[in-house]
PDB file of C-alpha atoms in Angstrom:
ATOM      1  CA  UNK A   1     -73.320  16.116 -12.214  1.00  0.00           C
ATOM      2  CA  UNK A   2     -73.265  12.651 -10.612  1.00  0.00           C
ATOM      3  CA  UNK A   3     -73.077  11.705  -6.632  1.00  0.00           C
ATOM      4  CA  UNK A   4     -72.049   7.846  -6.672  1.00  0.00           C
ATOM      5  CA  UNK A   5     -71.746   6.117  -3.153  1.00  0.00           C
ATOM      6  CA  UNK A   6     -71.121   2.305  -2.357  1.00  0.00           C
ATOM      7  CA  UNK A   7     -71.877   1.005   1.157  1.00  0.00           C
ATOM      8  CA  UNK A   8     -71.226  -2.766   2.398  1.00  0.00           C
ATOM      9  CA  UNK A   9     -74.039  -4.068   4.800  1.00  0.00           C
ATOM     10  CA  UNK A  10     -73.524  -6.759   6.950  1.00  0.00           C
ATOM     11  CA  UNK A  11     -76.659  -8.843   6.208  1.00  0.00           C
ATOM     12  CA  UNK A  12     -78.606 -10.766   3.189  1.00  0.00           C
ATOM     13  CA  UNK A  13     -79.923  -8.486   0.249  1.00  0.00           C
ATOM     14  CA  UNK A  14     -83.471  -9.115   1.651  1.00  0.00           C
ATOM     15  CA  UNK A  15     -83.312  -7.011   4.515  1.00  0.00           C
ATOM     16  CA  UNK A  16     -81.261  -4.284   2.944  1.00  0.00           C
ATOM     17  CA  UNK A  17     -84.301  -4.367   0.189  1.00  0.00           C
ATOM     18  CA  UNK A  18     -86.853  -4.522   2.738  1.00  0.00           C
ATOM     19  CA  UNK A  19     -85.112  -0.959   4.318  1.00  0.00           C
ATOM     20  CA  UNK A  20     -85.725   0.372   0.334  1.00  0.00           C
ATOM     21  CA  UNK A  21     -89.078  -0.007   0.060  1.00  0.00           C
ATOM     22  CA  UNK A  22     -90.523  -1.560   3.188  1.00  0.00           C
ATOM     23  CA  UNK A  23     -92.738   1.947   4.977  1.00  0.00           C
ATOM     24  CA  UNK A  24     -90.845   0.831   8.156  1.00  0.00           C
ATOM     25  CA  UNK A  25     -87.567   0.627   6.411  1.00  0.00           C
ATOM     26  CA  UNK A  26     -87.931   4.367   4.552  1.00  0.00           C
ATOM     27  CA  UNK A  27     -89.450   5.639   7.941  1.00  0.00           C
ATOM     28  CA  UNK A  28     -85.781   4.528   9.805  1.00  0.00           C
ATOM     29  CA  UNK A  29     -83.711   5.805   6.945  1.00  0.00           C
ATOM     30  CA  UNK A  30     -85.454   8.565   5.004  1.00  0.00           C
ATOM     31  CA  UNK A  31     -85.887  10.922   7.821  1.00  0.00           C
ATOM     32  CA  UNK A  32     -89.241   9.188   8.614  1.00  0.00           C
ATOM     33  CA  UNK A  33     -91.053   8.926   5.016  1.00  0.00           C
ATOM     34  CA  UNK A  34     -92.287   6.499   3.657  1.00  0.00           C
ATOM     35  CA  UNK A  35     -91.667   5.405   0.142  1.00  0.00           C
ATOM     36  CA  UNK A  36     -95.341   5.150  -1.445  1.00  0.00           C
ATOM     37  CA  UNK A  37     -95.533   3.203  -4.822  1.00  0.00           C
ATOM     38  CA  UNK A  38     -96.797   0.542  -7.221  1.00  0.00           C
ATOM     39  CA  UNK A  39     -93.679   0.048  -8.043  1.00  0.00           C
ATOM     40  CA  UNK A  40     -94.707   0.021 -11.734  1.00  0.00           C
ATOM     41  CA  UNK A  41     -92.077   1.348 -14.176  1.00  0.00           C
ATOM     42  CA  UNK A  42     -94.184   4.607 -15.537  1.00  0.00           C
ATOM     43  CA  UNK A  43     -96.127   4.654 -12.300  1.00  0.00           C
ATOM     44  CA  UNK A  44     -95.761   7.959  -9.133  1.00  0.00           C
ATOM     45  CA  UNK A  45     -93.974   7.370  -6.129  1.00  0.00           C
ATOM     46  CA  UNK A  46     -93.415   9.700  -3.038  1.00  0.00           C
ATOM     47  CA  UNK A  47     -91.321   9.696   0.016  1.00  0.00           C
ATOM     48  CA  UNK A  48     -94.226  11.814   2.477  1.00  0.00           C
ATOM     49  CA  UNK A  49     -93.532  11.974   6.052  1.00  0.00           C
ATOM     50  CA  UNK A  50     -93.232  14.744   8.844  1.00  0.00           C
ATOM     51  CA  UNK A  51     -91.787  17.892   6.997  1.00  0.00           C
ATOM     52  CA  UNK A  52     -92.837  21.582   5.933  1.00  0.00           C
ATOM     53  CA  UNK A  53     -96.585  20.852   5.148  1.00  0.00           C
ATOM     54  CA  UNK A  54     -97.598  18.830   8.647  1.00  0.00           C
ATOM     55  CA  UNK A  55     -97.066  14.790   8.632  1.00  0.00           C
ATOM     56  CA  UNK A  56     -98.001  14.315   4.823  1.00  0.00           C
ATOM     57  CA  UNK A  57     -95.410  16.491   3.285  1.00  0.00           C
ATOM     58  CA  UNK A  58     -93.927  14.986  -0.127  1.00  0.00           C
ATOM     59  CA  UNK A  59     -90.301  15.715   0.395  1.00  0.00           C
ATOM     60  CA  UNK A  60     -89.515  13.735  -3.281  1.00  0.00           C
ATOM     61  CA  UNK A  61     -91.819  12.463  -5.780  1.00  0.00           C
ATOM     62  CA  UNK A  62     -91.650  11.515  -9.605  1.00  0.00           C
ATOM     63  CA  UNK A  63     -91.553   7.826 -11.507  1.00  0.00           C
ATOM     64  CA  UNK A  64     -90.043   4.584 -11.373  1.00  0.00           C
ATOM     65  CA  UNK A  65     -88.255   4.012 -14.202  1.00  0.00           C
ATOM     66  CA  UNK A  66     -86.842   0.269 -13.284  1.00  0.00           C
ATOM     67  CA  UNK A  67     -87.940  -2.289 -10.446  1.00  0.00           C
ATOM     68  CA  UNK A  68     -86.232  -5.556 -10.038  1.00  0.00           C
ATOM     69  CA  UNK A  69     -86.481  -6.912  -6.615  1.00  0.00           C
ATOM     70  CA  UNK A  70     -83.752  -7.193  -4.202  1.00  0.00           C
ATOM     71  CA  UNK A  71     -81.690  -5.807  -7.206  1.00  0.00           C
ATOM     72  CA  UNK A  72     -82.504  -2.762  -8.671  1.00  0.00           C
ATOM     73  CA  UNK A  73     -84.544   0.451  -8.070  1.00  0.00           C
ATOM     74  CA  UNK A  74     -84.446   3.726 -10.113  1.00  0.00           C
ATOM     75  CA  UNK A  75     -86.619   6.787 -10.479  1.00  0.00           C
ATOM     76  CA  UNK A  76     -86.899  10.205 -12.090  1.00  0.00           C
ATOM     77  CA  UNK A  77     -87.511  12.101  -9.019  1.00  0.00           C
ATOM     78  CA  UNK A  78     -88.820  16.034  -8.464  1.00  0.00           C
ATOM     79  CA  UNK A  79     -88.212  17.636  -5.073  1.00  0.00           C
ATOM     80  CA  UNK A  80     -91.823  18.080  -3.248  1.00  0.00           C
ATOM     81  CA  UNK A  81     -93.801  21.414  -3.471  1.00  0.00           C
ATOM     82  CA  UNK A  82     -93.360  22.788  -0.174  1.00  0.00           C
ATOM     83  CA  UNK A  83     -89.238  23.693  -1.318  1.00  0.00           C
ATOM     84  CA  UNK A  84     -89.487  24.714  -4.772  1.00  0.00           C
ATOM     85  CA  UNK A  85     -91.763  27.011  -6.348  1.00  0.00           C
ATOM     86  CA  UNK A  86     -90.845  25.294  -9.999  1.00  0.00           C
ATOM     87  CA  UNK A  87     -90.367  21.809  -8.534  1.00  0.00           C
ATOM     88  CA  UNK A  88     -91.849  20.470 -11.615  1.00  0.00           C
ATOM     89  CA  UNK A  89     -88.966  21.545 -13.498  1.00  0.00           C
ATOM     90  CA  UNK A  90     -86.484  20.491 -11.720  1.00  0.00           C
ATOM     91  CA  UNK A  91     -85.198  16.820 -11.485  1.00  0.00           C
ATOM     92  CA  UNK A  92     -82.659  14.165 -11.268  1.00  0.00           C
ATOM     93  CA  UNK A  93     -82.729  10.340 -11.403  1.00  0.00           C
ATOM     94  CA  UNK A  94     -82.269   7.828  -8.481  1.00  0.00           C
ATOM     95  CA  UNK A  95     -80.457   4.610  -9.061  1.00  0.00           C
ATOM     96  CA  UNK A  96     -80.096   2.065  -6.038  1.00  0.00           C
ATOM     97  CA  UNK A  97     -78.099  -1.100  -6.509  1.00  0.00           C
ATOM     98  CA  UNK A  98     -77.734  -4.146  -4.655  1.00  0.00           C
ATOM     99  CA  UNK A  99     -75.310  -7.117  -5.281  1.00  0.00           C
ATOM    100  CA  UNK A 100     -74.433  -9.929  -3.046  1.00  0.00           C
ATOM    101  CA  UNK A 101     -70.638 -10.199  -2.323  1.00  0.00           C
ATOM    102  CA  UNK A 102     -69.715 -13.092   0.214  1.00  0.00           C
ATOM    103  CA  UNK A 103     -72.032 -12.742   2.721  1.00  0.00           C
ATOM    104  CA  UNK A 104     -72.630  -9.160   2.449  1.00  0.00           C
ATOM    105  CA  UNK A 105     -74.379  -6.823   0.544  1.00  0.00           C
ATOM    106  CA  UNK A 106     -73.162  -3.860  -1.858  1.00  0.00           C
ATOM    107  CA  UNK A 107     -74.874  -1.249  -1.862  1.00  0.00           C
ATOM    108  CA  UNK A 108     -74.657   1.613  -5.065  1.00  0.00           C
ATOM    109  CA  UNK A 109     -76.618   4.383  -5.187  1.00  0.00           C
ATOM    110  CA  UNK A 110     -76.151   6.962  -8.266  1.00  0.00           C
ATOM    111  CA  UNK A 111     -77.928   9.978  -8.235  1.00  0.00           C
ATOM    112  CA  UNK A 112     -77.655  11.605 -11.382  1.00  0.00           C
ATOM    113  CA  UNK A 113     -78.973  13.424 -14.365  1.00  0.00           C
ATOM    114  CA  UNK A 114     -79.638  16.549 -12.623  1.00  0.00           C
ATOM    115  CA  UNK A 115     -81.409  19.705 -14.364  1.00  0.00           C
ATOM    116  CA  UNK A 116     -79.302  22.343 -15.027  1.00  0.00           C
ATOM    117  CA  UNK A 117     -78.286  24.302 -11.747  1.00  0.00           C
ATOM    118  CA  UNK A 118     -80.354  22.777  -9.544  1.00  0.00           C
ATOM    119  CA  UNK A 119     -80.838  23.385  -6.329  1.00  0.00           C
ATOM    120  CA  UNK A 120     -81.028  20.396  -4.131  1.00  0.00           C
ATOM    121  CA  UNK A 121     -77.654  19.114  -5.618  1.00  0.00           C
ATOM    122  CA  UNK A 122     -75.758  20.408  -2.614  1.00  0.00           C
ATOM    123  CA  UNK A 123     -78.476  18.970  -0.221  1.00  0.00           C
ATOM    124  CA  UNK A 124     -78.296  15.943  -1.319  1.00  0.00           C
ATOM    125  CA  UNK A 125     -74.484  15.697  -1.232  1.00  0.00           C
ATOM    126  CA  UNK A 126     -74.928  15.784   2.340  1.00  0.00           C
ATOM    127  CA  UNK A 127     -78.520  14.026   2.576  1.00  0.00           C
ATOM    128  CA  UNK A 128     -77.301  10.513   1.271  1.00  0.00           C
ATOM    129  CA  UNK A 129     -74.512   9.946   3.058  1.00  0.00           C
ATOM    130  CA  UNK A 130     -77.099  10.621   6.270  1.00  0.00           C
ATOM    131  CA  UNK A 131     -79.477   8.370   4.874  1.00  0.00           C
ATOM    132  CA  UNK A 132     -77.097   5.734   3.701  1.00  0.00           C
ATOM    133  CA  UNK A 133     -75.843   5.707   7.014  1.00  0.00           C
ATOM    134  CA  UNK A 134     -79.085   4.862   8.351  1.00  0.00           C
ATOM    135  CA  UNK A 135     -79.823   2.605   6.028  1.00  0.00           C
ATOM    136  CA  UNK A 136     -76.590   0.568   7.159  1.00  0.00           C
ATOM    137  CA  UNK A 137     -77.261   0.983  10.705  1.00  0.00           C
ATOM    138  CA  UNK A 138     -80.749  -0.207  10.898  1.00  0.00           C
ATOM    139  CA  UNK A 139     -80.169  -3.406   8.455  1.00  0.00           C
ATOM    140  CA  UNK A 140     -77.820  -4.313  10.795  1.00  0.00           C
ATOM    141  CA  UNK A 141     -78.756  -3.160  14.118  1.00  0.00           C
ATOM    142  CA  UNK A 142     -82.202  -2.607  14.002  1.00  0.00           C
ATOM    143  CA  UNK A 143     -81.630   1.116  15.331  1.00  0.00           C
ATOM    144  CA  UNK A 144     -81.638   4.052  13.961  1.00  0.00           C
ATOM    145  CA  UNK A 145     -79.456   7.141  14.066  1.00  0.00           C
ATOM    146  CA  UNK A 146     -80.348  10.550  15.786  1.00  0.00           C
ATOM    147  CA  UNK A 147     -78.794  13.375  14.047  1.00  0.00           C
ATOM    148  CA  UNK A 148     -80.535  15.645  16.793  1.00  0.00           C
ATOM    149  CA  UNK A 149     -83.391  16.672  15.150  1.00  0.00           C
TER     150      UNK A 149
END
């Protein structure tokens, strides 16, 4: 199972970088979690925000596997504790690409390499075109979008 999406962003790979891995960037786009890491490959990361266990839920955690700045970002990522009793077990990897093109930026993101019949695939269908919608909006607006919640 693979989701692929590619987004064009109307502004320098800096600031769509900066909406990556920046805490106010992930707070905009991830549904207000921050991305916490070293950014080591082999080192944790999380995405904890407002969710199911009060403001520090970890909605996503897991490794980096690659980090080249305003380039490349991947991970092995688990879904947090509060939605899966065996979220240990289950995973799927996290690619996000960026490449200049004129005076834009592309934008890939591949999530992939899912365990077998896991059950966030279907959420997260729907989840990144939400967040890579947001991530689009507030590179190049500075706003953000509200789905209502």
């Amino acid at each position: 199972m693979e989701l692929k999406y590619e987004f064009y962003i109307n502004a320098e790979q800096e600031k769509v970088w900066n909406a990556l891995i920046s805490p106010d960037g992930t707070r905009s786009s991830f549904f207000g979690s921050e991305l916490r890491s070293n950014f080591q490959p082999g080192q944790p990361f999380a995405y904890v925000g407002p969710g199911n266990d009060g403001a520090e839920t970890v909605h996503v955690y897991g490794d980096i596997l690659e980090f080249e700045p305003l380039s490349l970002l991947s991970y092995l990522e688990h879904p947090g504790p509060s939605y899966h009793a065996n979220h240990a077990e289950l995973q799927s990897r996290v690619v996000f690409q960026l490449e200049k093109v004129g005076e834009c930026t592309k934008l890939t993101l591949i999530n992939d390499q899912f365990t077998d019949n896991h059950p966030s695939f279907a959420n997260a269908q729907n989840s990144w075109w939400m967040i890579l919608s947001s991530i689009k909006t507030w590179v190049e607006t500075g706003e953000t979008l509200n789905f209502g919640w």
